[in-house]
Tab-separated table of C-alpha atoms in Angstrom:
chain	number	residue	atom	x	y	z
A	280	UNK	CA	110.893	63.599	135.912
A	281	UNK	CA	113.828	65.818	136.744
A	282	UNK	CA	115.818	62.915	138.172
A	283	UNK	CA	115.060	60.847	135.050
A	284	UNK	CA	116.378	63.638	132.824
A	285	UNK	CA	119.497	63.949	134.945
A	286	UNK	CA	120.011	60.187	134.694
A	287	UNK	CA	119.615	60.281	130.904
A	288	UNK	CA	122.041	63.205	130.704
A	289	UNK	CA	124.626	61.344	132.788
A	290	UNK	CA	124.323	58.263	130.572
A	291	UNK	CA	124.677	60.397	127.434
A	292	UNK	CA	127.807	62.085	128.792
A	293	UNK	CA	129.409	58.731	129.594
A	294	UNK	CA	128.457	57.374	126.158
A	295	UNK	CA	129.994	60.475	124.556
A	296	UNK	CA	133.088	59.945	126.702
A	297	UNK	CA	133.356	56.345	125.481
A	298	UNK	CA	132.911	57.389	121.840
A	299	UNK	CA	135.533	60.113	122.277
A	300	UNK	CA	137.880	57.561	123.846
A	301	UNK	CA	137.501	55.384	120.744
A	302	UNK	CA	138.338	58.399	118.577
A	303	UNK	CA	141.402	59.094	120.729
A	304	UNK	CA	142.480	55.459	120.365
A	305	UNK	CA	142.236	55.645	116.583
A	306	UNK	CA	143.710	59.104	116.016
A	307	UNK	CA	146.183	60.049	118.791
A	308	UNK	CA	149.717	60.630	117.538
A	309	UNK	CA	151.420	58.650	120.299
A	310	UNK	CA	150.499	55.667	122.475
A	311	UNK	CA	151.147	57.781	125.594
A	312	UNK	CA	148.724	60.428	124.362
A	313	UNK	CA	146.108	57.801	123.517
A	314	UNK	CA	146.342	56.225	126.975
A	315	UNK	CA	146.118	59.612	128.710
A	316	UNK	CA	143.029	60.659	126.751
A	317	UNK	CA	141.279	57.289	127.090
A	318	UNK	CA	141.729	57.107	130.861
A	319	UNK	CA	140.635	60.718	131.321
A	320	UNK	CA	137.634	60.472	128.983
A	321	UNK	CA	136.350	57.315	130.652
A	322	UNK	CA	137.014	58.478	134.206
A	323	UNK	CA	136.083	62.194	134.076
A	324	UNK	CA	133.926	62.594	130.957
A	325	UNK	CA	132.121	65.704	132.295
A	326	UNK	CA	135.345	67.728	132.093
A	327	UNK	CA	137.377	65.704	129.623
A	328	UNK	CA	134.930	65.560	126.707
A	329	UNK	CA	134.818	69.336	125.973
A	330	UNK	CA	138.576	69.608	126.546
A	331	UNK	CA	139.221	66.736	124.130
A	332	UNK	CA	137.029	68.182	121.405
A	333	UNK	CA	138.847	71.516	121.615
A	334	UNK	CA	142.451	70.470	122.338
A	335	UNK	CA	142.615	66.806	121.395
A	336	UNK	CA	141.698	66.962	117.719
A	337	UNK	CA	144.680	65.554	115.791
A	338	UNK	CA	144.057	67.279	112.466
A	339	UNK	CA	142.454	70.334	110.921
A	340	UNK	CA	139.515	69.103	108.879
A	341	UNK	CA	137.891	70.602	105.810
A	342	UNK	CA	140.963	72.455	104.488
A	343	UNK	CA	141.544	71.887	100.778
A	344	UNK	CA	145.139	71.899	99.565
A	345	UNK	CA	145.629	71.942	95.820
A	346	UNK	CA	148.990	70.279	96.378
A	347	UNK	CA	147.644	67.428	98.485
A	348	UNK	CA	144.104	66.827	97.223
A	349	UNK	CA	142.783	65.298	94.029
A	350	UNK	CA	139.697	66.111	91.985
A	351	UNK	CA	139.069	69.485	93.632
A	352	UNK	CA	138.531	72.869	92.044
A	353	UNK	CA	141.847	74.060	93.482
A	354	UNK	CA	143.628	71.014	92.095
A	355	UNK	CA	142.225	71.666	88.622
A	356	UNK	CA	143.424	75.262	88.802
A	357	UNK	CA	146.853	74.182	90.056
A	358	UNK	CA	147.274	71.834	87.091
A	359	UNK	CA	146.642	74.766	84.778
A	360	UNK	CA	149.429	77.014	86.041
A	361	UNK	CA	152.070	74.648	87.482
A	362	UNK	CA	153.418	73.693	83.997
A	363	UNK	CA	154.406	77.337	83.470
A	364	UNK	CA	156.941	76.948	86.273
A	365	UNK	CA	158.575	73.764	85.006
A	366	UNK	CA	161.395	75.547	83.080
A	367	UNK	CA	162.543	77.005	86.425
A	368	UNK	CA	162.463	73.792	88.469
A	369	UNK	CA	166.063	72.961	89.284
A	370	UNK	CA	168.233	71.583	92.069
A	371	UNK	CA	171.814	72.479	92.936
A	372	UNK	CA	174.380	69.872	92.018
A	373	UNK	CA	175.159	68.824	95.609
A	374	UNK	CA	173.114	66.342	97.643
A	375	UNK	CA	170.009	66.080	95.474
A	376	UNK	CA	168.609	63.288	97.664
A	377	UNK	CA	168.363	65.626	100.656
A	378	UNK	CA	166.625	68.290	98.586
A	379	UNK	CA	164.228	65.742	97.119
A	380	UNK	CA	162.973	64.997	100.633
A	381	UNK	CA	162.315	68.712	101.233
A	382	UNK	CA	160.409	68.970	97.955
A	383	UNK	CA	158.257	65.999	98.879
A	384	UNK	CA	157.484	67.467	102.290
A	385	UNK	CA	156.582	70.785	100.658
A	386	UNK	CA	154.732	69.160	97.754
A	387	UNK	CA	156.388	71.976	95.839
A	388	UNK	CA	159.469	71.797	93.609
A	389	UNK	CA	162.659	73.752	94.122
A	390	UNK	CA	163.146	76.613	91.687
A	391	UNK	CA	166.141	78.549	90.477
A	392	UNK	CA	166.498	82.133	89.289
A	393	UNK	CA	165.567	83.589	92.680
A	394	UNK	CA	167.028	86.400	94.713
A	395	UNK	CA	166.781	86.121	98.494
A	396	UNK	CA	167.400	89.262	100.561
A	397	UNK	CA	167.902	88.938	104.298
A	398	UNK	CA	166.009	91.590	106.299
A	399	UNK	CA	167.307	92.153	109.828
A	400	UNK	CA	165.088	93.748	112.473
A	401	UNK	CA	162.091	96.026	112.209
A	402	UNK	CA	163.247	99.199	110.487
A	403	UNK	CA	164.754	97.337	107.549
A	404	UNK	CA	161.859	94.895	107.292
A	405	UNK	CA	158.979	97.370	107.416
A	406	UNK	CA	160.740	99.733	105.023
A	407	UNK	CA	160.988	96.871	102.525
A	408	UNK	CA	157.364	95.783	103.085
A	409	UNK	CA	155.958	99.281	102.662
A	410	UNK	CA	158.067	99.962	99.569
A	411	UNK	CA	156.759	96.723	98.099
A	412	UNK	CA	153.167	97.738	98.811
A	413	UNK	CA	153.711	101.158	97.241
A	414	UNK	CA	155.109	99.550	94.077
A	415	UNK	CA	152.092	97.261	93.535
A	416	UNK	CA	150.269	97.622	90.223
A	417	UNK	CA	147.820	94.686	90.108
A	418	UNK	CA	147.293	93.104	93.519
A	419	UNK	CA	148.628	92.718	97.038
A	420	UNK	CA	148.175	89.584	99.158
A	421	UNK	CA	148.666	90.276	102.871
A	422	UNK	CA	148.683	87.684	105.637
A	423	UNK	CA	149.894	88.049	109.221
A	424	UNK	CA	149.129	86.291	112.479
A	425	UNK	CA	148.991	89.580	114.399
A	426	UNK	CA	147.705	92.949	113.265
A	427	UNK	CA	147.453	95.789	115.778
A	428	UNK	CA	145.868	99.222	115.376
A	429	UNK	CA	148.987	100.918	116.753
A	430	UNK	CA	151.482	103.232	115.056
A	431	UNK	CA	152.936	100.731	112.547
A	432	UNK	CA	149.529	99.095	112.097
A	433	UNK	CA	148.028	102.458	111.194
A	434	UNK	CA	150.877	103.211	108.780
A	435	UNK	CA	150.478	99.785	107.192
A	436	UNK	CA	146.736	100.394	106.807
A	437	UNK	CA	147.306	103.779	105.180
A	438	UNK	CA	149.688	102.347	102.588
A	439	UNK	CA	147.273	99.525	101.748
A	440	UNK	CA	144.323	101.922	101.479
A	441	UNK	CA	146.271	104.233	99.208
A	442	UNK	CA	147.009	101.392	96.779
A	443	UNK	CA	143.411	100.169	96.909
A	444	UNK	CA	142.169	103.669	96.072
A	445	UNK	CA	144.491	103.591	93.034
A	446	UNK	CA	142.755	100.435	91.755
A	447	UNK	CA	145.093	97.763	93.134
A	448	UNK	CA	143.247	94.723	94.473
A	449	UNK	CA	144.185	94.109	98.113
A	450	UNK	CA	143.323	90.867	99.933
A	451	UNK	CA	144.087	90.861	103.664
A	452	UNK	CA	143.943	87.699	105.794
A	453	UNK	CA	144.464	87.700	109.553
A	454	UNK	CA	144.160	85.170	112.357
A	455	UNK	CA	141.156	85.891	114.544
A	456	UNK	CA	142.944	84.858	117.758
A	457	UNK	CA	146.332	86.393	117.029
A	458	UNK	CA	144.598	89.647	116.019
A	459	UNK	CA	141.822	89.469	118.632
A	460	UNK	CA	142.587	92.994	119.876
A	461	UNK	CA	142.091	94.497	116.406
A	462	UNK	CA	139.135	96.920	116.656
A	463	UNK	CA	136.205	96.758	114.256
A	464	UNK	CA	136.862	100.384	113.234
A	465	UNK	CA	140.252	99.349	111.808
A	466	UNK	CA	138.672	96.573	109.749
A	467	UNK	CA	135.822	98.840	108.649
A	468	UNK	CA	138.254	101.472	107.352
A	469	UNK	CA	140.037	98.824	105.290
A	470	UNK	CA	136.777	97.495	103.869
A	471	UNK	CA	135.488	100.996	103.111
A	472	UNK	CA	138.620	101.629	101.042
A	473	UNK	CA	137.820	98.594	98.897
A	474	UNK	CA	140.203	96.151	100.603
A	475	UNK	CA	138.931	92.579	100.883
A	476	UNK	CA	139.407	91.614	104.526
A	477	UNK	CA	138.739	88.302	106.222
A	478	UNK	CA	139.750	86.365	109.302
A	479	UNK	CA	141.143	82.879	108.694
A	480	UNK	CA	138.119	81.471	110.549
A	481	UNK	CA	139.601	78.158	111.671
A	482	UNK	CA	136.226	77.123	113.134
A	483	UNK	CA	134.215	78.166	110.044
A	484	UNK	CA	131.019	76.152	109.628
A	485	UNK	CA	129.188	73.972	112.156
A	486	UNK	CA	131.253	70.876	111.273
A	487	UNK	CA	134.491	72.638	112.260
A	488	UNK	CA	133.319	74.649	115.257
A	489	UNK	CA	135.705	72.853	117.653
A	490	UNK	CA	138.846	73.746	115.665
A	491	UNK	CA	139.585	76.839	117.724
A	492	UNK	CA	142.926	75.480	118.982
A	493	UNK	CA	144.388	75.612	115.463
A	494	UNK	CA	145.920	78.889	114.314
A	495	UNK	CA	147.242	80.395	111.073
A	496	UNK	CA	150.687	81.652	112.054
A	497	UNK	CA	151.960	82.422	108.538
A	498	UNK	CA	153.425	85.788	107.623
A	499	UNK	CA	153.190	86.381	103.878
A	500	UNK	CA	153.107	89.421	101.612
A	501	UNK	CA	152.985	89.019	97.820
A	502	UNK	CA	152.942	91.872	95.317
A	503	UNK	CA	151.780	91.202	91.738
A	504	UNK	CA	153.152	87.652	91.912
A	505	UNK	CA	156.646	89.129	91.446
A	506	UNK	CA	157.888	89.944	94.946
A	507	UNK	CA	157.221	88.144	98.193
A	508	UNK	CA	158.101	88.427	101.875
A	509	UNK	CA	158.014	85.925	104.725
A	510	UNK	CA	159.672	85.392	108.091
A	511	UNK	CA	159.045	86.167	111.745
A	512	UNK	CA	157.474	89.647	111.700
A	513	UNK	CA	153.893	90.604	112.456
A	514	UNK	CA	152.371	94.074	112.120
A	515	UNK	CA	152.653	95.582	115.596
A	516	UNK	CA	154.776	98.181	117.384
A	517	UNK	CA	156.615	95.657	119.559
A	518	UNK	CA	158.298	94.333	116.391
A	519	UNK	CA	159.981	97.723	116.099
A	520	UNK	CA	161.084	97.725	119.739
A	521	UNK	CA	158.521	100.369	120.709
A	522	UNK	CA	156.926	98.454	123.609
A	523	UNK	CA	158.755	98.747	126.926
A	524	UNK	CA	157.612	95.315	128.097
A	525	UNK	CA	159.739	93.635	125.414
A	526	UNK	CA	162.448	96.215	124.835
A	527	UNK	CA	164.651	95.756	121.793
A	528	UNK	CA	163.059	93.239	119.406
A	529	UNK	CA	165.321	90.862	117.471
A	530	UNK	CA	163.731	89.329	114.393
A	531	UNK	CA	164.486	88.269	110.824
A	532	UNK	CA	162.442	88.440	107.640
A	533	UNK	CA	163.103	87.558	103.998
A	534	UNK	CA	162.347	89.212	100.675
A	535	UNK	CA	162.127	86.939	97.631
A	536	UNK	CA	161.966	87.680	93.942
A	537	UNK	CA	161.801	85.067	91.214
A	538	UNK	CA	159.784	81.845	90.727
A	539	UNK	CA	159.828	81.029	94.458
A	540	UNK	CA	157.275	83.825	94.976
A	541	UNK	CA	154.771	81.446	93.366
A	542	UNK	CA	155.202	79.175	96.382
A	543	UNK	CA	154.274	81.961	98.818
A	544	UNK	CA	151.370	82.921	96.583
A	545	UNK	CA	150.125	79.346	96.349
A	546	UNK	CA	150.055	78.979	100.141
A	547	UNK	CA	148.068	82.234	100.500
A	548	UNK	CA	145.741	81.143	97.670
A	549	UNK	CA	144.855	77.959	99.578
A	550	UNK	CA	144.355	79.810	102.883
A	551	UNK	CA	142.133	82.386	101.200
A	552	UNK	CA	140.020	79.612	99.700
A	553	UNK	CA	139.493	78.080	103.156
A	554	UNK	CA	138.474	81.440	104.630
A	555	UNK	CA	136.238	82.670	101.795
A	556	UNK	CA	135.572	79.743	99.422
A	557	UNK	CA	136.787	82.063	96.642
A	558	UNK	CA	139.416	81.050	94.093
A	559	UNK	CA	141.583	84.108	93.540
A	560	UNK	CA	142.574	84.936	89.975
A	561	UNK	CA	146.288	85.725	90.177
A	562	UNK	CA	149.379	86.146	88.041
A	563	UNK	CA	151.085	82.754	87.711
A	564	UNK	CA	153.799	83.814	85.252
A	565	UNK	CA	157.106	83.653	87.170
A	566	UNK	CA	159.309	86.714	87.197
A	567	UNK	CA	163.013	86.006	86.588
A	568	UNK	CA	165.411	88.440	88.199
A	569	UNK	CA	168.685	86.666	87.449
A	570	UNK	CA	170.011	83.652	85.562
A	571	UNK	CA	171.291	81.599	88.496
A	572	UNK	CA	171.106	83.233	91.930
A	573	UNK	CA	169.562	81.166	94.701
A	574	UNK	CA	167.686	77.924	94.651
A	575	UNK	CA	164.623	78.098	96.917
A	576	UNK	CA	161.820	75.780	97.925
A	577	UNK	CA	158.865	77.130	99.891
A	578	UNK	CA	157.607	74.685	102.529
A	579	UNK	CA	154.068	75.343	103.770
A	580	UNK	CA	153.101	73.219	106.765
A	581	UNK	CA	150.044	72.806	108.933
A	582	UNK	CA	147.597	70.602	110.781
A	583	UNK	CA	145.744	69.702	107.571
A	584	UNK	CA	148.864	67.973	106.155
A	585	UNK	CA	148.962	64.212	105.861
A	586	UNK	CA	152.231	64.153	107.779
A	587	UNK	CA	153.820	66.397	110.420
A	588	UNK	CA	155.608	68.486	107.809
A	589	UNK	CA	157.301	71.068	110.036
A	590	UNK	CA	158.665	68.557	112.549
A	591	UNK	CA	159.918	66.259	109.771
A	592	UNK	CA	161.567	69.187	107.962
A	593	UNK	CA	163.456	70.229	111.099
A	594	UNK	CA	164.512	66.644	111.843
A	595	UNK	CA	165.627	66.230	108.237
A	596	UNK	CA	167.919	69.266	108.259
A	597	UNK	CA	169.333	68.279	111.676
A	598	UNK	CA	170.219	64.799	110.435
A	599	UNK	CA	171.823	66.359	107.344
A	600	UNK	CA	174.216	68.587	109.314
A	601	UNK	CA	177.911	67.589	109.204
A	602	UNK	CA	179.789	70.489	110.798
A	603	UNK	CA	177.393	73.130	112.100
A	604	UNK	CA	173.755	73.450	113.100
A	605	UNK	CA	172.695	76.805	114.530
A	606	UNK	CA	169.060	77.311	115.485
A	607	UNK	CA	167.188	80.347	116.795
A	608	UNK	CA	163.663	80.017	118.171
A	609	UNK	CA	161.723	82.149	120.662
A	610	UNK	CA	159.691	79.126	121.771
A	611	UNK	CA	161.849	76.063	122.233
A	612	UNK	CA	159.838	73.031	123.375
A	613	UNK	CA	160.604	70.518	120.590
A	614	UNK	CA	159.057	67.068	120.435
A	615	UNK	CA	161.094	64.017	121.361
A	616	UNK	CA	162.100	63.346	117.766
A	617	UNK	CA	163.689	66.786	117.378
A	618	UNK	CA	165.307	66.598	120.819
A	619	UNK	CA	166.888	63.245	119.950
A	620	UNK	CA	168.025	64.518	116.541
A	621	UNK	CA	169.754	67.500	118.170
A	622	UNK	CA	171.484	65.266	120.721
A	623	UNK	CA	172.635	62.834	118.023
A	624	UNK	CA	174.018	65.687	115.922
A	625	UNK	CA	176.053	66.916	118.897
A	626	UNK	CA	177.266	63.387	119.631
A	627	UNK	CA	178.607	62.989	116.094
A	628	UNK	CA	180.642	66.185	116.473
A	629	UNK	CA	178.362	68.802	114.908
A	630	UNK	CA	178.551	72.287	116.435
A	631	UNK	CA	174.944	72.427	117.677
A	632	UNK	CA	173.845	75.757	119.121
A	633	UNK	CA	170.332	76.820	120.087
A	634	UNK	CA	169.547	80.481	120.723
A	635	UNK	CA	166.466	81.309	122.810
A	636	UNK	CA	165.276	84.453	124.627
A	637	UNK	CA	166.488	85.489	128.055
A	638	UNK	CA	163.134	87.075	128.863
A	639	UNK	CA	159.859	85.231	128.169
A	640	UNK	CA	156.634	86.459	126.615
A	641	UNK	CA	154.859	83.115	127.128
A	642	UNK	CA	155.574	81.875	130.646
A	643	UNK	CA	154.526	78.223	130.195
A	644	UNK	CA	156.784	77.793	127.162
A	645	UNK	CA	159.638	79.478	129.006
A	646	UNK	CA	159.252	77.190	132.033
A	647	UNK	CA	158.807	74.032	129.954
A	648	UNK	CA	162.248	74.339	128.360
A	649	UNK	CA	164.024	73.976	131.706
A	650	UNK	CA	162.717	70.417	132.079
A	651	UNK	CA	164.794	69.014	129.185
A	652	UNK	CA	167.635	71.511	128.740
A	653	UNK	CA	169.948	69.712	131.217
A	654	UNK	CA	169.759	66.524	129.148
A	655	UNK	CA	170.447	68.488	125.946
A	656	UNK	CA	173.528	70.118	127.448
A	657	UNK	CA	174.850	66.766	128.750
A	658	UNK	CA	174.788	65.481	125.176
A	659	UNK	CA	176.767	68.467	123.870
A	660	UNK	CA	174.010	70.786	122.645
A	661	UNK	CA	174.952	74.376	123.532
A	662	UNK	CA	172.132	76.638	124.710
A	663	UNK	CA	172.404	80.422	124.483
A	664	UNK	CA	170.076	83.084	125.861
A	665	UNK	CA	169.805	86.362	123.942
A	666	UNK	CA	170.433	89.381	126.213
A	667	UNK	CA	169.648	92.774	124.595
A	668	UNK	CA	165.870	92.255	124.249
A	669	UNK	CA	163.302	89.754	123.061
A	670	UNK	CA	164.447	87.208	120.472
A	671	UNK	CA	161.703	86.274	117.991
A	672	UNK	CA	163.532	85.152	114.842
A	673	UNK	CA	163.044	81.641	113.417
A	674	UNK	CA	166.239	80.782	111.549
A	675	UNK	CA	168.260	77.603	110.967
A	676	UNK	CA	171.803	77.445	109.547
A	677	UNK	CA	173.160	74.091	108.337
A	678	UNK	CA	176.911	73.826	107.679
A	679	UNK	CA	178.120	76.462	105.202
A	680	UNK	CA	175.523	75.861	102.533
A	681	UNK	CA	171.897	75.935	103.683
A	682	UNK	CA	169.645	78.310	105.635
A	683	UNK	CA	165.977	78.277	106.570
A	684	UNK	CA	163.943	81.403	107.353
A	685	UNK	CA	160.248	81.345	108.180
A	686	UNK	CA	157.546	81.323	110.818
A	687	UNK	CA	158.142	77.911	112.448
A	688	UNK	CA	159.029	77.789	116.142
A	689	UNK	CA	160.542	74.653	117.636
A	690	UNK	CA	157.480	73.703	119.659
A	691	UNK	CA	154.412	71.508	119.421
A	692	UNK	CA	152.156	74.356	118.319
A	693	UNK	CA	154.248	75.105	115.233
A	694	UNK	CA	154.819	71.419	114.519
A	695	UNK	CA	151.208	70.272	114.818
A	696	UNK	CA	148.660	73.031	115.485
A	697	UNK	CA	149.682	76.052	113.385
A	698	UNK	CA	149.722	76.735	109.671
A	699	UNK	CA	153.320	77.833	109.041
A	700	UNK	CA	155.643	78.582	106.120
A	701	UNK	CA	159.415	78.248	105.650
A	702	UNK	CA	161.864	79.192	102.901
A	703	UNK	CA	164.565	76.519	102.445
A	704	UNK	CA	167.599	78.001	100.660
A	705	UNK	CA	170.596	75.759	99.814
A	706	UNK	CA	172.987	78.507	98.780
A	707	UNK	CA	176.474	79.111	100.181
A	708	UNK	CA	176.449	82.888	99.661
A	709	UNK	CA	173.104	83.310	101.413
A	710	UNK	CA	174.167	80.917	104.189
A	711	UNK	CA	177.254	83.106	104.661
A	712	UNK	CA	175.057	86.149	105.259
A	713	UNK	CA	173.010	84.186	107.801
A	714	UNK	CA	176.217	83.036	109.496
A	715	UNK	CA	177.447	86.619	109.862
A	716	UNK	CA	174.092	87.677	111.291
A	717	UNK	CA	173.986	84.803	113.794
A	718	UNK	CA	177.586	85.343	114.901
A	719	UNK	CA	176.617	88.867	115.938
A	720	UNK	CA	173.595	87.487	117.759
A	721	UNK	CA	175.587	84.827	119.607
A	722	UNK	CA	178.027	87.520	120.686
A	723	UNK	CA	175.072	89.170	122.456
A	724	UNK	CA	174.112	85.968	124.296
A	725	UNK	CA	175.144	84.210	127.464
A	726	UNK	CA	175.632	80.445	127.412
A	727	UNK	CA	173.521	78.363	129.790
A	728	UNK	CA	175.549	75.971	131.964
A	729	UNK	CA	174.597	72.630	133.453
A	730	UNK	CA	175.470	73.882	136.943
A	731	UNK	CA	173.050	76.776	136.524
A	732	UNK	CA	170.201	74.388	135.728
A	733	UNK	CA	171.093	71.781	138.328
A	734	UNK	CA	171.337	74.362	141.121
A	735	UNK	CA	167.794	75.623	140.700
A	736	UNK	CA	165.532	75.193	143.738
A	737	UNK	CA	163.466	72.015	143.733
A	738	UNK	CA	160.223	73.987	143.451
A	739	UNK	CA	161.390	75.533	140.186
A	740	UNK	CA	162.244	72.096	138.807
A	741	UNK	CA	158.789	70.833	139.772
A	742	UNK	CA	157.096	73.809	138.108
A	743	UNK	CA	159.148	73.230	134.926
A	744	UNK	CA	158.140	69.555	134.789
A	745	UNK	CA	154.488	70.461	135.354
A	746	UNK	CA	154.619	73.093	132.604
A	747	UNK	CA	156.242	70.586	130.234
A	748	UNK	CA	153.234	68.266	130.666
A	749	UNK	CA	151.161	70.971	128.987
A	750	UNK	CA	153.519	71.251	126.005
A	751	UNK	CA	151.024	69.628	123.562
A	752	UNK	CA	148.586	72.541	123.923
A	753	UNK	CA	150.946	75.495	124.563
């Protein structure tokens, strides 16, 4: 009897492997990926089947986007408030075709009447965030990938609790993996103060229990629907340079006022609905802070999108560069499309510079980059490594007119596995501020040379190539 059960189990595993191989054939993003999964699932189903169901899923299922879905409760609500924003939908006079593509990727229109304030490093950023929290009168929407119960995490908690005790509604959303070290006592204190707290719960419900490889990497704070913040910062002491392991922490955040705050709020609203199945009642009347100021479009992206929004956005801005393309990313393992776009930009004479950290915090990502950097440099892409501490900012500067600030890294996880958010700002004055900031950063870098990479020992080259094979799940 035991042998019969074992035989049945073996047959079932092989059948499941064959069914999974069919799914991989129908859903894999590339032919190479499909072939790799099919061969592995058919040959080693005992190991490959659970790995495929955790790491091989091409999309995040069950997520409802009011912007991308029809005939849903969120869609009906969206149609009620979106018309209020129409008077503020506007594009700058230059290159409307390029901006139209960004709007279509975002499924959100560009608005005018915004003010974008660049926040550089931790002291400036957390001062702005805490002042915003203290000024709240109706509600605060808080979303970060990482919360820690350290010094800044405790201060952040105290400010939120104080507003909640004064009658302000506070909704806090965190990623259960990014914030896995957050103690229950911290969460209990927030809840006891009347703050509504929830994890994103990417594997919520039995139908989605294998979605644990997808993460919500967005960093969003919205106050009363009038002020909003986004960028690279999480709530932890290392972001203030207080952790010796990382040293000085280099990061960039953004404060927005004006109609563009509705875009940040809308992205949070959808995430909250996934996590709680609650439709938040919020202020959807845009606040105008100036007549012209900056044009902004908020670009949410994630694995529930119908297309690879983040990767396409980055490729789009690279192809649109004429004179300069400066990129900063702590994790630089772009897909082939982005690599080719960067090389083509350099070949047509664009000043292409990529700034990455000197010291790693994720070893596999750090090693993976060495496998393709020589080819990038041969095509004219200049690679710089930031020296004073850990570089974590996610910023793109295009020519003298456009800048992007957000949470997207140039790697497969941000392109395909994470929920991310980016502010696209086609404004010469704001781009000038970003240029000044990046010039100071480049002055603190060393440029990587081709000789340096070519002269590495063969074992380091082999390790880099092996690490690069794991890029799809890093």
